[in-house]
Coordinates of C-alpha atoms in Angstrom, one line a residue:
Chain X
X1 CA -8.0 44.1 14.3
X2 CA -9.7 41.0 15.7
X3 CA -10.1 38.2 13.2
X4 CA -13.7 37.0 13.8
X5 CA -13.3 33.9 11.7
X6 CA -10.3 32.7 13.7
X7 CA -12.2 33.6 17.1
X8 CA -15.1 31.5 15.9
X9 CA -12.9 28.6 15.1
X10 CA -11.2 28.9 18.6
X11 CA -14.7 29.0 20.2
X12 CA -15.7 25.8 18.4
X13 CA -12.6 24.1 19.5
X14 CA -13.1 25.4 23.1
X15 CA -16.7 24.2 23.2
X16 CA -15.6 20.8 22.0
X17 CA -12.9 20.5 24.7
X18 CA -15.4 21.7 27.4
X19 CA -18.0 19.1 26.6
X20 CA -16.3 16.1 25.0
X21 CA -16.0 13.2 27.4
X22 CA -18.4 14.8 29.9
X23 CA -21.9 13.2 29.3
X24 CA -23.5 15.0 32.3
X25 CA -22.5 18.4 31.0
X26 CA -23.7 17.4 27.5
X27 CA -27.0 16.3 28.9
X28 CA -27.3 19.6 30.8
X29 CA -26.7 21.5 27.6
X30 CA -29.2 19.6 25.6
X31 CA -31.8 19.8 28.4
X32 CA -31.3 23.6 28.6
X33 CA -31.7 23.9 24.8
X34 CA -34.9 21.9 24.9
X35 CA -36.3 24.1 27.7
X36 CA -35.4 27.3 25.7
X37 CA -37.1 25.8 22.6
X38 CA -40.3 25.0 24.6
X39 CA -40.3 28.5 26.1
X40 CA -39.9 30.1 22.7
X41 CA -42.5 28.0 21.0
X42 CA -45.0 27.9 23.9
X43 CA -47.8 29.9 22.1
X44 CA -47.7 27.3 19.2
X45 CA -47.2 24.1 21.1
X46 CA -49.2 24.6 24.3
X47 CA -52.6 22.9 24.4
X48 CA -54.3 26.1 25.5
X49 CA -53.5 29.8 26.3
X50 CA -53.5 29.7 30.0
X51 CA -53.8 33.6 30.1
X52 CA -56.9 33.7 28.0
X53 CA -59.8 33.6 30.4
X54 CA -62.2 32.8 27.6
X55 CA -60.9 29.3 27.1
X56 CA -60.8 28.4 30.8
X57 CA -63.8 26.5 32.2
X58 CA -64.3 26.5 35.9
X59 CA -66.0 23.1 35.5
X60 CA -62.5 21.7 34.6
X61 CA -61.1 22.9 37.8
X62 CA -58.7 20.8 39.9
X63 CA -58.7 17.7 37.7
X64 CA -55.9 15.2 38.2
X65 CA -53.4 14.4 35.5
X66 CA -54.7 12.6 32.4
X67 CA -58.3 13.8 32.9
X68 CA -60.6 14.6 30.0
X69 CA -61.5 18.2 29.8
X70 CA -65.0 19.6 29.0
X71 CA -64.0 20.2 25.4
X72 CA -62.9 16.6 24.9
X73 CA -59.1 17.2 25.0
X74 CA -56.9 15.5 27.6
X75 CA -55.1 17.4 30.3
X76 CA -51.9 15.5 30.6
X77 CA -50.7 17.2 33.8
X78 CA -54.1 18.1 35.3
X79 CA -55.7 21.5 35.9
X80 CA -55.6 24.1 38.6
X81 CA -58.5 25.7 40.5
X82 CA -59.7 27.9 37.7
X83 CA -59.4 25.1 35.1
X84 CA -56.1 26.1 33.7
X85 CA -54.1 23.3 32.0
X86 CA -51.0 22.8 34.0
X87 CA -49.0 21.7 31.0
X88 CA -49.8 24.9 29.2
X89 CA -49.3 27.0 32.3
X90 CA -45.9 25.5 32.9
X91 CA -44.8 26.2 29.2
X92 CA -45.9 29.8 29.6
X93 CA -44.4 30.1 33.0
X94 CA -41.1 28.8 31.7
X95 CA -41.3 31.4 29.0
X96 CA -41.7 34.2 31.6
X97 CA -39.1 32.8 34.0
X98 CA -36.5 32.5 31.2
X99 CA -37.3 35.9 29.7
X100 CA -36.9 37.6 33.1
X101 CA -33.6 35.8 33.8
X102 CA -32.2 36.4 30.3
X103 CA -32.9 40.1 30.4
X104 CA -31.7 40.6 33.9
X105 CA -28.4 38.6 33.2
X106 CA -27.8 40.4 29.9
X107 CA -28.4 43.9 31.2
X108 CA -26.6 43.1 34.5
X109 CA -23.5 41.9 32.6
X110 CA -23.6 44.9 30.2
X111 CA -23.7 47.3 33.2
X112 CA -21.0 45.3 35.1
X113 CA -18.6 44.9 32.2
X114 CA -19.0 48.6 31.2
X115 CA -18.5 49.9 34.8
X116 CA -15.5 47.4 35.2
X117 CA -13.8 48.7 32.0
X118 CA -14.5 52.3 33.0
X119 CA -13.0 51.9 36.4
X120 CA -9.9 50.2 34.9
X121 CA -9.4 52.9 32.2
X122 CA -10.3 56.0 34.1
X123 CA -8.8 55.2 37.5
X124 CA -8.9 58.0 40.1
X125 CA -12.2 58.9 41.7
X126 CA -14.3 57.3 39.0
X127 CA -12.7 54.0 40.0
X128 CA -13.1 54.5 43.7
X129 CA -16.8 55.4 43.3
X130 CA -17.5 52.4 41.2
X131 CA -15.5 50.0 43.4
X132 CA -17.1 51.4 46.6
X133 CA -20.5 50.8 45.1
X134 CA -19.4 47.2 44.2
X135 CA -18.3 46.7 47.8
X136 CA -21.6 48.1 49.1
X137 CA -23.5 45.6 46.9
X138 CA -21.5 42.4 47.4
X139 CA -21.6 42.8 51.2
X140 CA -25.3 42.1 51.2
X141 CA -27.1 38.8 50.3
X142 CA -28.9 39.3 46.9
X143 CA -32.2 38.0 48.2
X144 CA -32.4 40.7 50.9
X145 CA -31.5 43.5 48.4
X146 CA -34.2 42.2 46.0
X147 CA -36.7 42.2 48.8
X148 CA -35.7 45.7 49.7
X149 CA -36.0 46.9 46.1
X150 CA -39.4 45.2 45.6
X151 CA -40.6 46.7 49.0
X152 CA -39.6 50.2 47.7
X153 CA -40.8 49.9 44.0
X154 CA -43.7 47.4 44.3
X155 CA -44.1 44.3 42.3
X156 CA -44.3 43.5 38.5
X157 CA -42.2 42.0 35.8
X158 CA -40.2 45.1 35.1
X159 CA -39.6 45.7 38.9
X160 CA -38.3 42.2 39.4
X161 CA -36.0 42.6 36.4
X162 CA -34.6 45.7 38.1
X163 CA -34.1 43.9 41.3
X164 CA -32.3 41.1 39.7
X165 CA -30.0 43.4 37.7
X166 CA -29.0 45.1 41.0
X167 CA -28.0 41.5 42.1
X168 CA -26.0 40.7 39.0
X169 CA -23.8 43.7 38.0
X170 CA -21.5 44.1 40.9
X171 CA -19.4 40.9 40.8
X172 CA -19.0 41.3 37.1
X173 CA -17.7 44.8 37.4
X174 CA -15.2 43.7 39.9
X175 CA -13.9 40.8 37.7
X176 CA -13.9 42.9 34.5
X177 CA -11.9 45.5 36.3
X178 CA -9.2 43.2 37.6
X179 CA -9.1 41.3 34.3
X180 CA -8.8 44.7 32.4
X181 CA -6.1 46.0 34.8
X182 CA -3.9 43.1 34.1
X183 CA -4.5 43.6 30.3
X184 CA -3.5 47.3 30.7
X185 CA -0.1 46.3 31.9
X186 CA 0.7 45.1 28.4
X187 CA 2.6 47.2 26.0
X188 CA 0.1 47.5 23.2
X189 CA -2.1 49.5 25.5
X190 CA 0.8 51.9 26.2
X191 CA 1.3 52.1 22.5
X192 CA -2.4 52.9 22.0
X193 CA -2.3 55.6 24.6
X194 CA 0.7 57.2 23.2
X195 CA -1.0 57.3 19.9
X196 CA -3.7 59.4 21.5
X197 CA -6.4 56.8 20.8
X198 CA -9.4 58.0 22.9
X199 CA -10.3 56.0 26.0
X200 CA -13.6 54.7 24.8
X201 CA -11.8 53.2 21.7
X202 CA -9.2 51.5 24.0
X203 CA -12.1 50.2 26.1
X204 CA -14.1 48.8 23.3
X205 CA -11.4 47.7 20.8
X206 CA -8.7 46.4 23.0
X207 CA -9.8 45.9 26.6
X208 CA -13.2 44.5 25.9
X209 CA -12.3 41.6 23.7
X210 CA -9.2 40.7 25.6
X211 CA -10.5 40.8 29.2
X212 CA -14.0 39.5 28.7
X213 CA -13.4 35.7 28.8
X214 CA -13.2 35.2 32.6
X215 CA -16.4 37.3 33.0
X216 CA -18.3 35.2 30.4
X217 CA -17.6 32.1 32.4
X218 CA -20.0 33.6 35.0
X219 CA -22.9 33.8 32.6
X220 CA -24.5 30.4 33.2
X221 CA -24.2 30.8 36.9
X222 CA -25.9 34.2 36.8
X223 CA -28.7 32.8 34.6
X224 CA -29.5 30.0 37.0
X225 CA -29.2 32.3 40.0
X226 CA -31.7 34.8 38.4
X227 CA -34.1 32.0 37.6
X228 CA -34.0 30.7 41.2
X229 CA -34.3 34.2 42.7
X230 CA -37.2 35.2 40.5
X231 CA -39.0 32.0 41.4
X232 CA -38.3 32.6 45.1
X233 CA -39.6 36.2 45.1
X234 CA -42.6 35.2 43.0
X235 CA -43.4 32.4 45.4
X236 CA -43.2 34.9 48.3
X237 CA -45.7 37.0 46.5
X238 CA -43.4 39.9 45.8
X239 CA -42.5 39.0 42.2
X240 CA -44.5 38.8 39.1
X241 CA -48.2 39.6 39.1
X242 CA -50.9 36.8 39.3
X243 CA -52.1 37.5 35.9
X244 CA -48.8 36.3 34.3
X245 CA -47.6 33.3 36.5
X246 CA -44.0 32.4 36.4
X247 CA -42.9 29.0 37.6
X248 CA -42.4 30.3 41.1
X249 CA -46.0 31.7 41.2
X250 CA -47.5 28.5 39.8
X251 CA -45.8 26.7 42.6
X252 CA -47.2 29.2 45.1
X253 CA -50.7 28.8 43.6
X254 CA -50.5 25.0 44.1
X255 CA -49.1 25.2 47.5
X256 CA -52.5 26.0 49.0
X257 CA -53.9 22.8 47.5
X258 CA -50.9 20.5 48.6
X259 CA -52.4 19.7 52.0
X260 CA -55.7 18.5 50.5
X261 CA -53.8 16.0 48.3
X262 CA -53.8 18.0 45.0
X263 CA -50.2 17.6 44.4
X264 CA -50.0 18.0 40.6
X265 CA -50.5 21.9 40.6
X266 CA -47.2 22.5 42.5
X267 CA -45.3 19.4 41.5
X268 CA -44.9 19.9 37.8
X269 CA -43.8 23.5 37.8
X270 CA -41.4 22.7 40.6
X271 CA -39.9 19.7 38.7
X272 CA -39.4 21.9 35.6
X273 CA -37.9 24.7 37.6
X274 CA -35.4 22.3 39.4
X275 CA -34.5 20.6 36.1
X276 CA -33.8 23.8 34.4
X277 CA -31.6 25.2 37.1
X278 CA -29.8 21.9 37.4
X279 CA -29.1 21.7 33.6
X280 CA -27.7 25.2 33.7
X281 CA -25.6 24.5 36.8
X282 CA -24.0 21.3 35.5
X283 CA -22.9 23.2 32.4
X284 CA -21.7 26.1 34.6
X285 CA -19.7 23.7 36.7
X286 CA -18.1 22.1 33.7
X287 CA -17.1 25.5 32.2
X288 CA -15.7 26.6 35.5
X289 CA -13.7 23.4 36.0
X290 CA -12.4 23.7 32.4
X291 CA -11.3 27.3 33.1
X292 CA -9.6 26.5 36.3
X293 CA -5.9 25.9 35.4
X294 CA -5.2 24.4 38.7
X295 CA -7.8 21.7 38.5
X296 CA -6.7 21.0 34.8
X297 CA -3.1 20.4 35.7
X298 CA -4.2 18.1 38.5
X299 CA -6.3 15.9 36.2
X300 CA -3.3 15.4 34.1
X301 CA -1.3 14.0 37.0
Chain B
X1 CA -3.0 48.1 63.1
X2 CA -4.9 50.6 65.2
X3 CA -4.7 53.1 62.3
X4 CA -6.1 50.4 60.0
X5 CA -9.0 49.6 62.4
X6 CA -9.8 53.3 62.6
X7 CA -9.8 53.6 58.9
X8 CA -12.2 50.6 58.5
X9 CA -14.4 52.0 61.3
X10 CA -14.7 55.3 59.5
X11 CA -15.6 53.4 56.2
X12 CA -18.1 51.4 58.0
X13 CA -19.7 54.4 59.7
X14 CA -20.2 56.1 56.3
X15 CA -21.5 52.8 54.8
X16 CA -24.0 52.5 57.7
X17 CA -25.3 56.1 57.1
X18 CA -25.5 55.8 53.4
X19 CA -27.5 52.6 53.7
X20 CA -29.8 54.0 56.4
X21 CA -30.4 57.0 54.0
X22 CA -31.2 54.8 51.0
X23 CA -33.6 52.6 53.1
X24 CA -35.4 55.5 54.8
X25 CA -35.9 57.6 51.6
X26 CA -36.5 54.5 49.4
X27 CA -39.3 53.2 51.7
X28 CA -40.7 56.7 52.0
X29 CA -42.4 56.4 48.6
X30 CA -44.1 53.2 49.6
X31 CA -47.8 53.5 50.3
X32 CA -49.5 56.1 52.5
X33 CA -49.6 55.2 56.1
X34 CA -52.4 57.6 56.7
X35 CA -54.6 55.8 54.1
X36 CA -53.6 52.5 55.8
X37 CA -54.6 53.6 59.3
X38 CA -57.8 55.5 58.5
X39 CA -61.2 54.0 57.9
X40 CA -64.2 55.2 55.9
X41 CA -65.4 57.4 58.7
X42 CA -62.3 59.6 58.7
X43 CA -62.7 63.1 57.4
X44 CA -60.1 65.0 55.5
X45 CA -59.3 66.9 58.8
X46 CA -58.9 63.6 60.7
X47 CA -56.4 62.4 58.1
X48 CA -54.4 65.7 58.3
X49 CA -54.4 65.4 62.2
X50 CA -53.2 61.8 61.9
X51 CA -50.4 62.8 59.5
X52 CA -49.4 65.5 62.0
X53 CA -49.5 63.1 64.9
X54 CA -47.3 60.7 63.0
X55 CA -44.9 63.5 62.0
X56 CA -45.6 62.9 58.3
X57 CA -46.2 66.6 57.6
X58 CA -42.6 67.6 58.3
X59 CA -40.0 67.8 55.5
X60 CA -38.4 64.5 54.7
X61 CA -34.9 65.5 56.0
X62 CA -36.4 66.5 59.3
X63 CA -38.2 63.2 59.5
X64 CA -34.9 61.4 58.8
X65 CA -33.1 63.3 61.6
X66 CA -35.9 62.7 64.1
X67 CA -35.8 59.0 63.1
X68 CA -32.1 58.7 63.2
X69 CA -32.1 60.4 66.7
X70 CA -34.7 58.1 68.0
X71 CA -32.8 55.1 66.6
X72 CA -29.7 55.9 68.4
X73 CA -31.7 55.9 71.6
X74 CA -33.3 52.5 70.7
X75 CA -36.5 54.0 69.5
X76 CA -37.5 52.6 66.1
X77 CA -41.0 53.9 66.1
X78 CA -44.3 52.2 66.5
X79 CA -45.7 49.5 64.2
X80 CA -48.8 50.6 62.4
X81 CA -50.3 47.1 62.4
X82 CA -49.3 45.8 65.8
X83 CA -49.4 49.2 67.5
X84 CA -46.3 48.3 69.5
X85 CA -42.7 49.5 69.6
X86 CA -40.9 48.1 66.5
X87 CA -37.8 47.2 68.5
X88 CA -39.9 45.0 70.9
X89 CA -41.4 43.2 68.0
X90 CA -38.0 42.5 66.4
X91 CA -36.3 41.5 69.7
X92 CA -39.2 39.3 70.6
X93 CA -38.8 37.3 67.3
X94 CA -35.0 37.3 67.1
X95 CA -34.3 34.2 69.3
X96 CA -36.5 32.1 66.9
X97 CA -34.4 33.1 63.9
X98 CA -31.1 32.6 65.8
X99 CA -32.0 29.2 66.9
X100 CA -32.9 27.7 63.6
X101 CA -30.0 29.6 61.8
X102 CA -27.5 28.1 64.4
X103 CA -29.0 24.7 64.2
X104 CA -28.8 24.9 60.4
X105 CA -25.3 26.0 60.5
X106 CA -24.2 23.1 62.9
X107 CA -25.9 20.5 60.7
X108 CA -24.4 22.0 57.6
X109 CA -20.8 22.0 59.0
X110 CA -21.1 18.6 60.7
X111 CA -22.4 16.9 57.4
X112 CA -20.8 19.1 54.7
X113 CA -17.2 19.2 55.8
X114 CA -16.6 15.4 56.2
X115 CA -18.4 14.7 52.9
X116 CA -16.3 17.4 51.2
X117 CA -13.0 16.0 52.6
X118 CA -14.0 12.5 51.6
X119 CA -15.0 13.4 48.0
X120 CA -11.8 15.5 47.8
X121 CA -9.5 12.7 48.8
X122 CA -11.3 10.0 46.8
X123 CA -11.9 12.3 43.8
X124 CA -12.4 9.7 41.2
X125 CA -14.4 7.1 43.3
X126 CA -18.0 6.3 42.5
X127 CA -19.1 7.4 46.0
X128 CA -17.5 10.8 45.6
X129 CA -19.2 11.3 42.2
X130 CA -22.6 10.3 43.7
X131 CA -22.0 12.8 46.6
X132 CA -21.0 15.6 44.3
X133 CA -24.0 15.0 42.1
X134 CA -26.4 15.2 45.0
X135 CA -24.9 18.4 46.3
X136 CA -25.2 19.8 42.8
X137 CA -28.9 18.9 42.8
X138 CA -29.1 20.3 46.3
X139 CA -27.8 23.7 45.5
X140 CA -29.7 23.9 42.2
X141 CA -33.0 23.3 44.1
X142 CA -34.5 26.6 45.2
X143 CA -35.0 26.8 49.0
X144 CA -38.8 27.2 48.9
X145 CA -39.1 24.1 46.7
X146 CA -37.1 22.0 49.1
X147 CA -39.3 23.3 51.9
X148 CA -42.5 22.1 50.0
X149 CA -41.0 18.7 49.3
X150 CA -40.0 18.4 53.0
X151 CA -43.5 19.3 54.1
X152 CA -45.0 16.9 51.7
X153 CA -42.9 14.0 52.7
X154 CA -42.4 14.4 56.4
X155 CA -45.5 16.3 57.5
X156 CA -48.2 15.1 55.0
X157 CA -47.4 11.6 53.9
X158 CA -45.3 10.2 56.8
X159 CA -46.7 12.6 59.5
X160 CA -43.5 12.4 61.5
X161 CA -42.9 16.1 62.0
X162 CA -45.0 19.2 62.3
X163 CA -44.9 21.6 59.3
X164 CA -45.6 24.9 60.9
X165 CA -45.3 27.0 64.1
X166 CA -42.7 26.9 66.8
X167 CA -44.3 24.5 69.3
X168 CA -43.7 24.7 73.0
X169 CA -41.1 27.2 74.2
X170 CA -39.3 27.2 77.5
X171 CA -37.6 30.1 79.2
X172 CA -33.9 30.4 79.5
X173 CA -32.1 33.7 80.6
X174 CA -35.5 35.3 80.3
X175 CA -35.8 34.4 76.6
X176 CA -38.2 31.9 75.2
X177 CA -36.5 29.0 73.3
X178 CA -37.9 26.1 71.3
X179 CA -34.9 23.8 71.5
X180 CA -35.3 23.2 75.2
X181 CA -38.3 20.9 74.8
X182 CA -38.9 17.8 72.6
X183 CA -41.9 19.4 71.0
X184 CA -40.0 22.5 70.2
X185 CA -37.2 20.4 68.6
X186 CA -39.7 18.6 66.5
X187 CA -41.0 21.9 65.2
X188 CA -37.4 23.1 64.6
X189 CA -36.5 20.0 62.6
X190 CA -38.0 20.8 59.2
X191 CA -37.2 24.5 59.0
X192 CA -33.6 23.8 60.2
X193 CA -33.1 21.0 57.7
X194 CA -34.5 23.3 55.0
X195 CA -31.9 25.9 55.8
X196 CA -29.2 23.3 56.3
X197 CA -29.5 21.5 52.9
X198 CA -28.0 24.5 51.1
X199 CA -25.3 24.8 53.7
X200 CA -24.4 21.1 53.4
X201 CA -24.0 21.5 49.6
X202 CA -21.9 24.6 49.9
X203 CA -19.6 23.2 52.6
X204 CA -19.2 20.0 50.6
X205 CA -18.1 21.9 47.6
X206 CA -15.8 24.2 49.5
X207 CA -14.2 21.4 51.5
X208 CA -13.8 19.4 48.3
X209 CA -12.0 22.1 46.3
X210 CA -10.0 23.0 49.4
X211 CA -8.9 19.4 49.9
X212 CA -8.0 19.0 46.3
X213 CA -5.8 22.2 46.3
X214 CA -4.0 21.1 49.5
X215 CA -3.5 17.5 48.5
X216 CA -1.0 18.4 45.8
X217 CA 0.9 21.0 47.8
X218 CA 4.5 20.0 48.4
X219 CA 4.2 19.8 52.2
X220 CA 1.6 17.1 51.7
X221 CA 3.9 15.1 49.4
X222 CA 6.7 15.6 52.0
X223 CA 4.4 14.4 54.8
X224 CA 3.6 11.3 52.9
X225 CA 7.3 10.8 52.1
X226 CA 8.0 11.0 55.8
X227 CA 5.8 8.0 56.2
X228 CA 3.2 9.7 58.4
X229 CA 0.0 7.7 58.7
X230 CA -2.9 8.7 56.6
X231 CA -5.2 9.6 59.4
X232 CA -2.5 11.9 60.9
X233 CA -1.9 13.6 57.6
X234 CA -5.6 14.3 57.3
X235 CA -5.9 15.5 60.9
X236 CA -2.7 17.6 61.1
X237 CA -2.1 18.9 57.7
X238 CA -5.2 18.7 55.7
X239 CA -8.0 19.6 58.1
X240 CA -6.1 22.5 59.6
X241 CA -5.4 24.1 56.3
X242 CA -8.9 23.7 54.8
X243 CA -10.4 25.1 57.9
X244 CA -9.1 28.6 57.4
X245 CA -11.2 29.4 54.3
X246 CA -14.1 27.5 55.7
X247 CA -14.1 29.5 59.0
X248 CA -14.1 32.8 57.2
X249 CA -16.8 31.9 54.8
X250 CA -18.9 30.5 57.6
X251 CA -18.6 33.8 59.4
X252 CA -19.8 35.7 56.3
X253 CA -22.6 33.1 55.8
X254 CA -24.2 33.9 59.1
X255 CA -25.7 36.9 57.3
X256 CA -26.8 34.8 54.3
X257 CA -28.6 32.3 56.7
X258 CA -30.5 35.2 58.2
X259 CA -31.4 36.5 54.8
X260 CA -32.6 33.1 53.7
X261 CA -34.5 32.6 56.8
X262 CA -37.1 35.0 55.4
X263 CA -38.1 32.3 52.9
X264 CA -37.9 29.3 55.2
X265 CA -39.7 31.1 58.1
X266 CA -42.6 32.2 55.8
X267 CA -43.2 28.7 54.5
X268 CA -43.0 27.0 57.9
X269 CA -44.8 29.8 59.7
X270 CA -41.8 30.1 61.9
X271 CA -42.3 33.2 64.1
X272 CA -38.9 34.8 63.5
X273 CA -37.8 38.2 62.1
X274 CA -37.8 37.0 58.5
X275 CA -41.5 36.2 58.6
X276 CA -42.0 39.5 60.3
X277 CA -40.3 41.2 57.4
X278 CA -42.4 39.6 54.7
X279 CA -45.7 40.0 56.6
X280 CA -44.8 43.7 57.1
X281 CA -44.0 44.2 53.4
X282 CA -47.4 42.7 52.6
X283 CA -49.3 44.8 55.1
X284 CA -47.2 48.0 54.3
X285 CA -46.2 48.3 57.9
X286 CA -43.5 50.8 57.0
X287 CA -41.8 51.3 60.5
X288 CA -41.2 47.5 60.8
X289 CA -39.7 47.2 57.3
X290 CA -37.4 50.3 57.7
X291 CA -36.3 49.1 61.1
X292 CA -35.7 45.6 60.0
X293 CA -33.7 46.6 56.9
X294 CA -31.7 49.2 58.8
X295 CA -30.9 46.8 61.7
X296 CA -29.9 44.1 59.1
X297 CA -27.8 46.6 57.2
X298 CA -26.0 47.5 60.4
X299 CA -25.4 43.8 61.2
X300 CA -23.8 43.3 57.8
X301 CA -21.7 46.4 58.1
X302 CA -20.5 45.1 61.5
X303 CA -19.8 41.6 60.1
X304 CA -17.9 43.0 57.2
X305 CA -15.9 45.2 59.6
X306 CA -15.0 42.2 61.8
X307 CA -14.0 40.1 58.8
X308 CA -11.9 42.9 57.3
X309 CA -10.1 43.4 60.6
X310 CA -9.5 39.7 61.0
X311 CA -8.1 39.5 57.6
X312 CA -5.7 42.3 58.4
X313 CA -4.8 40.6 61.6
X314 CA -4.0 37.4 59.7
X315 CA -2.4 38.9 56.7
X316 CA 0.0 41.8 57.2
X317 CA 0.0 42.7 53.5
X318 CA -3.5 44.0 53.8
X319 CA -2.6 46.2 56.8
X320 CA 0.1 48.0 55.0
X321 CA -1.9 48.6 51.7
X322 CA -2.2 52.2 50.7

């Protein structure tokens, strides 16, 4: 049996040893939490609902930051061509970008971990089929695969999530498999097999908790990768639809106005996008560094 | 060795066929080319005639075999939009993509590796921390956003460099190149820098971690104990050893550069194959999309094959694996 209380305590200790003494990583973590809170609370804290065409006034269009709107409120970050408040649009865009990335990462990991465990436990042709598919996937750059998928299925929030999942699962399946295979060498798995415990139970009860750690290290990297990929695809016009702008699409909208000096439409969504990805990446770097035994031993020297 | 190569070749062949099937059948469901090509005056009979003319009335498998047969003879069909052979369109735009990808690669290696070695050796210095911070920011910044910033700074505010197009091209070996003229080079600068920033950051990180791993190897300690000068240690022992992973990864990254050139080319209106792909996706120009994806797939299959064989050549353990 797994002692969850003990696990939780170890986790707390680990978190402490990852972050203490690393101010940049702490700043990244805090920044990320703030972005998530803004995304979650967007409908309540945004000055207006940027999707509601009723509240938009075309007379407010293309106002620079700190302008007064027709209804008397101040638009801190300016407005776009249809009079949408950029601050509100960024909050909602952040919400969509994070939602897409969270769903894609979670589902991608679930699929990857499941297939990796299955390959390790079953072996034989199941393993070769899964690992061949992994080879197939990892030999192509993610952005091209996503473009291919979106060319095939068309665009939309659901489609882009599928495309991102396709990008996520493979490397996790490979890592889970190798991690699970080394776990299977241990005697307790032999004992479990002799006791005729079914494969699925071995997978879930023994292999999963004991081989998941190195895979979980990849979560933040995947998350920031998905955010960047979604933004890129939306920017290219093959991502989310225009009615629900994500950060990438907001930047694309403003891109047409950049040359005429209306910089605020693209700049603010872009800054938020870069800060979000940066926050996640510094945390990811720190976690990876923490989990790299080689670097650890070197720092002690 | 020959046995291993043949085995890999067989795997690559299957991979190529599977991928071409996925691309062909996948894209078959996208849009209806007949609707695309016909205008309001087309009658139902005209549309049926057009479908027959394009071979779209045949069963899917027969269409695939016709296509695959043509492909092997260098015939990738006719673009619906440009009304020209697809292969001509792609070959015409390929040099543009190759020249900015190569330039970006050279910039990336020339700047990234020295920076990485420096920050690896002086791991705890302030300069190294600043460099590492900037490369983290660099690879956290999406490619298209870097492009927008580059355009804003260098093309709009400073007006130093042009933001779109390929400029003047000169002919060399019967191919038009932009890098042969100053005007062309100016046009290449921003897209190439855009592609290179990510490369610089990746190379810096690779070279840094490589340097740190090698620095603490026993042969390095031994070299230091022998009293060899620092610059000689770096040249003879460090550089040689970190170059091995860098060379392999650089080989694999050629594909990545071509993939990312779709984004860069689109933003800078650089007339390469990446822009051709996106334009064709938007205009549902199916023959171009299918041909591009199949050709790129073949290229990746080929690169992977070469890398596998090279690994086997360098590492006998892989050769004798069951």
